[in-house]
PDB file of C-alpha atoms and ligand atoms in Angstrom:
ATOM      1  CA  UNK Z   1      49.553 -22.488 -18.900  1.00 62.00           C
ATOM      2  CA  UNK Z   2      47.172 -25.463 -18.936  1.00 73.00           C
ATOM      3  CA  UNK Z   3      47.898 -28.411 -16.676  1.00 79.00           C
ATOM      4  CA  UNK Z   4      49.144 -31.610 -18.347  1.00 89.00           C
ATOM      5  CA  UNK Z   5      46.742 -34.537 -18.539  1.00 94.00           C
ATOM      6  CA  UNK Z   6      47.466 -37.919 -17.002  1.00 97.00           C
ATOM      7  CA  UNK Z   7      45.691 -40.897 -18.610  1.00 98.00           C
ATOM      8  CA  UNK Z   8      45.525 -44.298 -16.974  1.00 98.00           C
ATOM      9  CA  UNK Z   9      43.188 -47.221 -16.328  1.00 98.00           C
ATOM     10  CA  UNK Z  10      41.266 -47.560 -13.086  1.00 98.00           C
ATOM     11  CA  UNK Z  11      39.522 -50.893 -12.605  1.00 98.00           C
ATOM     12  CA  UNK Z  12      39.584 -51.407 -16.368  1.00 96.00           C
ATOM     13  CA  UNK Z  13      38.186 -47.981 -17.304  1.00 97.00           C
ATOM     14  CA  UNK Z  14      40.289 -45.326 -19.007  1.00 98.00           C
ATOM     15  CA  UNK Z  15      40.419 -42.069 -17.080  1.00 98.00           C
ATOM     16  CA  UNK Z  16      42.076 -38.806 -17.963  1.00 97.00           C
ATOM     17  CA  UNK Z  17      42.744 -36.272 -15.227  1.00 96.00           C
ATOM     18  CA  UNK Z  18      44.442 -32.880 -15.106  1.00 94.00           C
ATOM     19  CA  UNK Z  19      47.654 -33.124 -13.125  1.00 92.00           C
ATOM     20  CA  UNK Z  20      47.585 -30.393 -10.528  1.00 89.00           C
ATOM     21  CA  UNK Z  21      50.898 -29.851  -8.820  1.00 86.00           C
ATOM     22  CA  UNK Z  22      51.450 -32.052  -5.795  1.00 87.00           C
ATOM     23  CA  UNK Z  23      48.379 -34.187  -6.459  1.00 95.00           C
ATOM     24  CA  UNK Z  24      48.632 -37.821  -5.396  1.00 98.00           C
ATOM     25  CA  UNK Z  25      46.929 -40.886  -6.787  1.00 98.00           C
ATOM     26  CA  UNK Z  26      44.934 -41.082  -3.536  1.00 98.00           C
ATOM     27  CA  UNK Z  27      43.632 -37.512  -3.981  1.00 97.00           C
ATOM     28  CA  UNK Z  28      42.338 -38.365  -7.436  1.00 98.00           C
ATOM     29  CA  UNK Z  29      40.860 -41.752  -6.518  1.00 98.00           C
ATOM     30  CA  UNK Z  30      38.901 -40.364  -3.577  1.00 98.00           C
ATOM     31  CA  UNK Z  31      38.118 -36.787  -4.570  1.00 97.00           C
ATOM     32  CA  UNK Z  32      37.911 -36.812  -8.372  1.00 97.00           C
ATOM     33  CA  UNK Z  33      36.830 -40.373  -9.159  1.00 98.00           C
ATOM     34  CA  UNK Z  34      34.855 -40.815  -5.903  1.00 98.00           C
ATOM     35  CA  UNK Z  35      36.313 -44.243  -5.231  1.00 98.00           C
ATOM     36  CA  UNK Z  36      36.107 -43.891  -1.462  1.00 97.00           C
ATOM     37  CA  UNK Z  37      37.006 -47.456  -0.458  1.00 97.00           C
ATOM     38  CA  UNK Z  38      40.703 -46.572  -0.603  1.00 98.00           C
ATOM     39  CA  UNK Z  39      41.339 -45.003   2.806  1.00 97.00           C
ATOM     40  CA  UNK Z  40      43.387 -42.025   3.875  1.00 97.00           C
ATOM     41  CA  UNK Z  41      45.225 -42.855   7.085  1.00 97.00           C
ATOM     42  CA  UNK Z  42      48.655 -41.428   7.840  1.00 97.00           C
ATOM     43  CA  UNK Z  43      49.161 -39.735   4.447  1.00 97.00           C
ATOM     44  CA  UNK Z  44      52.867 -40.530   4.718  1.00 96.00           C
ATOM     45  CA  UNK Z  45      53.244 -44.007   3.244  1.00 97.00           C
ATOM     46  CA  UNK Z  46      53.427 -45.672   6.662  1.00 97.00           C
ATOM     47  CA  UNK Z  47      50.086 -47.265   7.557  1.00 98.00           C
ATOM     48  CA  UNK Z  48      49.034 -49.197   4.437  1.00 98.00           C
ATOM     49  CA  UNK Z  49      45.407 -48.017   4.511  1.00 98.00           C
ATOM     50  CA  UNK Z  50      45.670 -46.502   1.025  1.00 98.00           C
ATOM     51  CA  UNK Z  51      47.323 -49.396  -0.809  1.00 98.00           C
ATOM     52  CA  UNK Z  52      46.134 -50.049  -4.359  1.00 98.00           C
ATOM     53  CA  UNK Z  53      47.643 -52.069  -7.167  1.00 98.00           C
ATOM     54  CA  UNK Z  54      49.581 -50.329  -9.919  1.00 98.00           C
ATOM     55  CA  UNK Z  55      50.543 -52.723 -12.702  1.00 98.00           C
ATOM     56  CA  UNK Z  56      50.101 -55.606 -10.248  1.00 97.00           C
ATOM     57  CA  UNK Z  57      52.212 -54.140  -7.430  1.00 98.00           C
ATOM     58  CA  UNK Z  58      50.767 -52.890  -4.149  1.00 98.00           C
ATOM     59  CA  UNK Z  59      51.683 -49.231  -3.632  1.00 98.00           C
ATOM     60  CA  UNK Z  60      50.721 -46.532  -1.158  1.00 98.00           C
ATOM     61  CA  UNK Z  61      48.427 -44.249  -3.152  1.00 98.00           C
ATOM     62  CA  UNK Z  62      49.077 -41.387  -0.703  1.00 98.00           C
ATOM     63  CA  UNK Z  63      52.745 -41.526  -1.614  1.00 97.00           C
ATOM     64  CA  UNK Z  64      52.290 -41.958  -5.372  1.00 98.00           C
ATOM     65  CA  UNK Z  65      52.362 -38.780  -7.476  1.00 97.00           C
ATOM     66  CA  UNK Z  66      49.579 -38.741 -10.022  1.00 97.00           C
ATOM     67  CA  UNK Z  67      51.980 -38.194 -12.931  1.00 96.00           C
ATOM     68  CA  UNK Z  68      53.743 -41.472 -12.146  1.00 97.00           C
ATOM     69  CA  UNK Z  69      50.700 -43.601 -13.061  1.00 98.00           C
ATOM     70  CA  UNK Z  70      50.412 -42.221 -16.593  1.00 97.00           C
ATOM     71  CA  UNK Z  71      49.687 -45.190 -18.907  1.00 98.00           C
ATOM     72  CA  UNK Z  72      49.413 -47.667 -16.019  1.00 98.00           C
ATOM     73  CA  UNK Z  73      46.756 -50.038 -14.733  1.00 98.00           C
ATOM     74  CA  UNK Z  74      45.413 -49.086 -11.315  1.00 98.00           C
ATOM     75  CA  UNK Z  75      43.178 -51.454  -9.371  1.00 98.00           C
ATOM     76  CA  UNK Z  76      41.327 -50.440  -6.228  1.00 98.00           C
ATOM     77  CA  UNK Z  77      39.270 -52.650  -3.972  1.00 97.00           C
ATOM     78  CA  UNK Z  78      36.171 -51.605  -5.951  1.00 97.00           C
ATOM     79  CA  UNK Z  79      37.733 -53.444  -8.910  1.00 97.00           C
ATOM     80  CA  UNK Z  80      38.772 -56.540  -6.980  1.00 97.00           C
ATOM     81  CA  UNK Z  81      35.323 -58.080  -6.854  1.00 94.00           C
ATOM     82  CA  UNK Z  82      31.678 -57.155  -6.475  1.00 92.00           C
ATOM     83  CA  UNK Z  83      28.822 -58.104  -4.168  1.00 91.00           C
ATOM     84  CA  UNK Z  84      27.575 -60.467  -6.845  1.00 95.00           C
ATOM     85  CA  UNK Z  85      31.014 -61.900  -7.658  1.00 95.00           C
ATOM     86  CA  UNK Z  86      33.384 -61.295  -4.748  1.00 97.00           C
ATOM     87  CA  UNK Z  87      37.083 -62.116  -5.003  1.00 97.00           C
ATOM     88  CA  UNK Z  88      38.126 -65.193  -3.007  1.00 98.00           C
ATOM     89  CA  UNK Z  89      39.946 -62.874  -0.604  1.00 98.00           C
ATOM     90  CA  UNK Z  90      36.788 -60.899   0.065  1.00 98.00           C
ATOM     91  CA  UNK Z  91      34.813 -64.081   0.721  1.00 98.00           C
ATOM     92  CA  UNK Z  92      37.537 -65.424   3.010  1.00 98.00           C
ATOM     93  CA  UNK Z  93      37.747 -62.143   4.969  1.00 98.00           C
ATOM     94  CA  UNK Z  94      34.004 -62.246   5.583  1.00 97.00           C
ATOM     95  CA  UNK Z  95      33.990 -65.919   6.557  1.00 97.00           C
ATOM     96  CA  UNK Z  96      36.980 -65.475   8.895  1.00 97.00           C
ATOM     97  CA  UNK Z  97      35.600 -62.155  10.243  1.00 96.00           C
ATOM     98  CA  UNK Z  98      39.026 -60.751   9.464  1.00 97.00           C
ATOM     99  CA  UNK Z  99      38.095 -57.160  10.173  1.00 94.00           C
ATOM    100  CA  UNK Z 100      36.553 -55.136  12.972  1.00 94.00           C
ATOM    101  CA  UNK Z 101      36.216 -51.451  12.059  1.00 96.00           C
ATOM    102  CA  UNK Z 102      37.393 -52.238   8.526  1.00 95.00           C
ATOM    103  CA  UNK Z 103      39.504 -49.104   8.116  1.00 97.00           C
ATOM    104  CA  UNK Z 104      42.634 -51.064   7.209  1.00 97.00           C
ATOM    105  CA  UNK Z 105      40.831 -53.734   5.189  1.00 98.00           C
ATOM    106  CA  UNK Z 106      40.853 -52.258   1.676  1.00 98.00           C
ATOM    107  CA  UNK Z 107      44.599 -51.718   1.780  1.00 98.00           C
ATOM    108  CA  UNK Z 108      45.274 -55.180   3.176  1.00 98.00           C
ATOM    109  CA  UNK Z 109      43.069 -56.782   0.520  1.00 98.00           C
ATOM    110  CA  UNK Z 110      45.020 -55.064  -2.243  1.00 98.00           C
ATOM    111  CA  UNK Z 111      48.405 -56.069  -0.816  1.00 98.00           C
ATOM    112  CA  UNK Z 112      47.124 -59.618  -0.346  1.00 98.00           C
ATOM    113  CA  UNK Z 113      45.844 -59.731  -3.928  1.00 98.00           C
ATOM    114  CA  UNK Z 114      49.242 -58.578  -5.213  1.00 98.00           C
ATOM    115  CA  UNK Z 115      50.980 -61.171  -3.028  1.00 98.00           C
ATOM    116  CA  UNK Z 116      48.767 -64.008  -4.314  1.00 98.00           C
ATOM    117  CA  UNK Z 117      49.437 -62.962  -7.897  1.00 97.00           C
ATOM    118  CA  UNK Z 118      53.173 -63.350  -7.296  1.00 96.00           C
ATOM    119  CA  UNK Z 119      52.990 -66.270  -4.835  1.00 96.00           C
ATOM    120  CA  UNK Z 120      49.769 -68.265  -5.192  1.00 97.00           C
ATOM    121  CA  UNK Z 121      50.654 -70.301  -2.095  1.00 96.00           C
ATOM    122  CA  UNK Z 122      52.500 -67.936   0.245  1.00 97.00           C
ATOM    123  CA  UNK Z 123      53.979 -69.208   3.482  1.00 97.00           C
ATOM    124  CA  UNK Z 124      52.673 -67.845   6.778  1.00 97.00           C
ATOM    125  CA  UNK Z 125      55.944 -65.899   7.064  1.00 97.00           C
ATOM    126  CA  UNK Z 126      55.440 -64.271   3.656  1.00 97.00           C
ATOM    127  CA  UNK Z 127      51.930 -63.225   4.663  1.00 98.00           C
ATOM    128  CA  UNK Z 128      53.164 -61.838   7.989  1.00 97.00           C
ATOM    129  CA  UNK Z 129      55.946 -59.949   6.186  1.00 97.00           C
ATOM    130  CA  UNK Z 130      53.413 -58.440   3.816  1.00 97.00           C
ATOM    131  CA  UNK Z 131      51.300 -57.346   6.792  1.00 96.00           C
ATOM    132  CA  UNK Z 132      54.292 -55.508   8.271  1.00 95.00           C
ATOM    133  CA  UNK Z 133      53.340 -52.596   6.027  1.00 92.00           C
ATOM    134  CA  UNK Z 134      49.781 -52.459   7.396  1.00 97.00           C
ATOM    135  CA  UNK Z 135      48.723 -51.027  10.726  1.00 96.00           C
ATOM    136  CA  UNK Z 136      45.510 -52.415  12.226  1.00 95.00           C
ATOM    137  CA  UNK Z 137      44.433 -50.655  15.398  1.00 94.00           C
ATOM    138  CA  UNK Z 138      41.798 -53.346  15.984  1.00 95.00           C
ATOM    139  CA  UNK Z 139      44.346 -56.163  16.137  1.00 90.00           C
ATOM    140  CA  UNK Z 140      42.738 -58.310  13.427  1.00 90.00           C
ATOM    141  CA  UNK Z 141      46.043 -59.576  12.023  1.00 93.00           C
ATOM    142  CA  UNK Z 142      45.704 -63.199  13.137  1.00 94.00           C
ATOM    143  CA  UNK Z 143      42.351 -63.575  11.428  1.00 96.00           C
ATOM    144  CA  UNK Z 144      43.700 -61.734   8.374  1.00 98.00           C
ATOM    145  CA  UNK Z 145      46.510 -64.292   8.053  1.00 98.00           C
ATOM    146  CA  UNK Z 146      43.978 -67.102   8.306  1.00 98.00           C
ATOM    147  CA  UNK Z 147      41.728 -65.510   5.675  1.00 98.00           C
ATOM    148  CA  UNK Z 148      44.601 -65.049   3.210  1.00 98.00           C
ATOM    149  CA  UNK Z 149      45.626 -68.692   3.678  1.00 98.00           C
ATOM    150  CA  UNK Z 150      42.012 -69.755   3.061  1.00 98.00           C
ATOM    151  CA  UNK Z 151      41.791 -67.652  -0.098  1.00 98.00           C
ATOM    152  CA  UNK Z 152      45.109 -69.033  -1.383  1.00 98.00           C
ATOM    153  CA  UNK Z 153      43.854 -72.582  -0.837  1.00 97.00           C
ATOM    154  CA  UNK Z 154      40.619 -71.833  -2.632  1.00 95.00           C
ATOM    155  CA  UNK Z 155      42.264 -70.067  -5.572  1.00 95.00           C
ATOM    156  CA  UNK Z 156      44.842 -72.787  -6.146  1.00 94.00           C
ATOM    157  CA  UNK Z 157      42.152 -75.503  -5.985  1.00 91.00           C
ATOM    158  CA  UNK Z 158      40.100 -73.938  -8.797  1.00 72.00           C
TER     159      UNK Z 158
HETATM  160  S1  LIG B   1      47.487 -43.272   4.127  1.00 60.17           S
HETATM  161 FE1  LIG B   1      48.911 -44.007   2.719  1.00 60.17          FE
HETATM  162  S2  LIG B   1      50.213 -45.288   3.853  1.00 60.17           S
HETATM  163 FE2  LIG B   1      48.937 -44.356   5.343  1.00 60.17          FE
HETATM  164  S1  LIG B   2      40.027 -53.747  11.419  1.00 60.17           S
HETATM  165 FE1  LIG B   2      40.088 -51.778  12.386  1.00 60.17          FE
HETATM  166  S2  LIG B   2      42.009 -50.957  11.801  1.00 60.17           S
HETATM  167 FE2  LIG B   2      42.068 -52.979  11.087  1.00 60.17          FE
END
């Protein structure tokens, strides 16, 4: 029996992928679509490294069955901005040096982007709460909070 197809948008492009049993969104992003910026950390929905946006909500791609994104809009950090036109969050992270090894950064950027869509001017507490779902072994959280505040200021001023 042939495997069912799952069709969805990734960074604005339509993709159609065979749904193999047990396959997660993270498997397909990294191994089929070769979008490697979304990281595999714990693989259990605990560390936040694999967060992407699905219909505007930050979700753990390692814990998201492929079938569940059928018909949905998925955004990865590759779709957030580009070198030529970075998102305000990306610019703020660079200016604030809000990363060290960078392993956690893609996931944090996607959660931050989802937060700013819902709350364009989040309080420090809201940002800290959002970061609860993200482990950073380098301890960059203070600079991450600062960068997100900077990006929020810039986005609301434009
Ligand atoms: S790799 Fe998905 S939450 Fe850790
Ligand atoms: S910058 Fe290294 S894990 Fe966060």
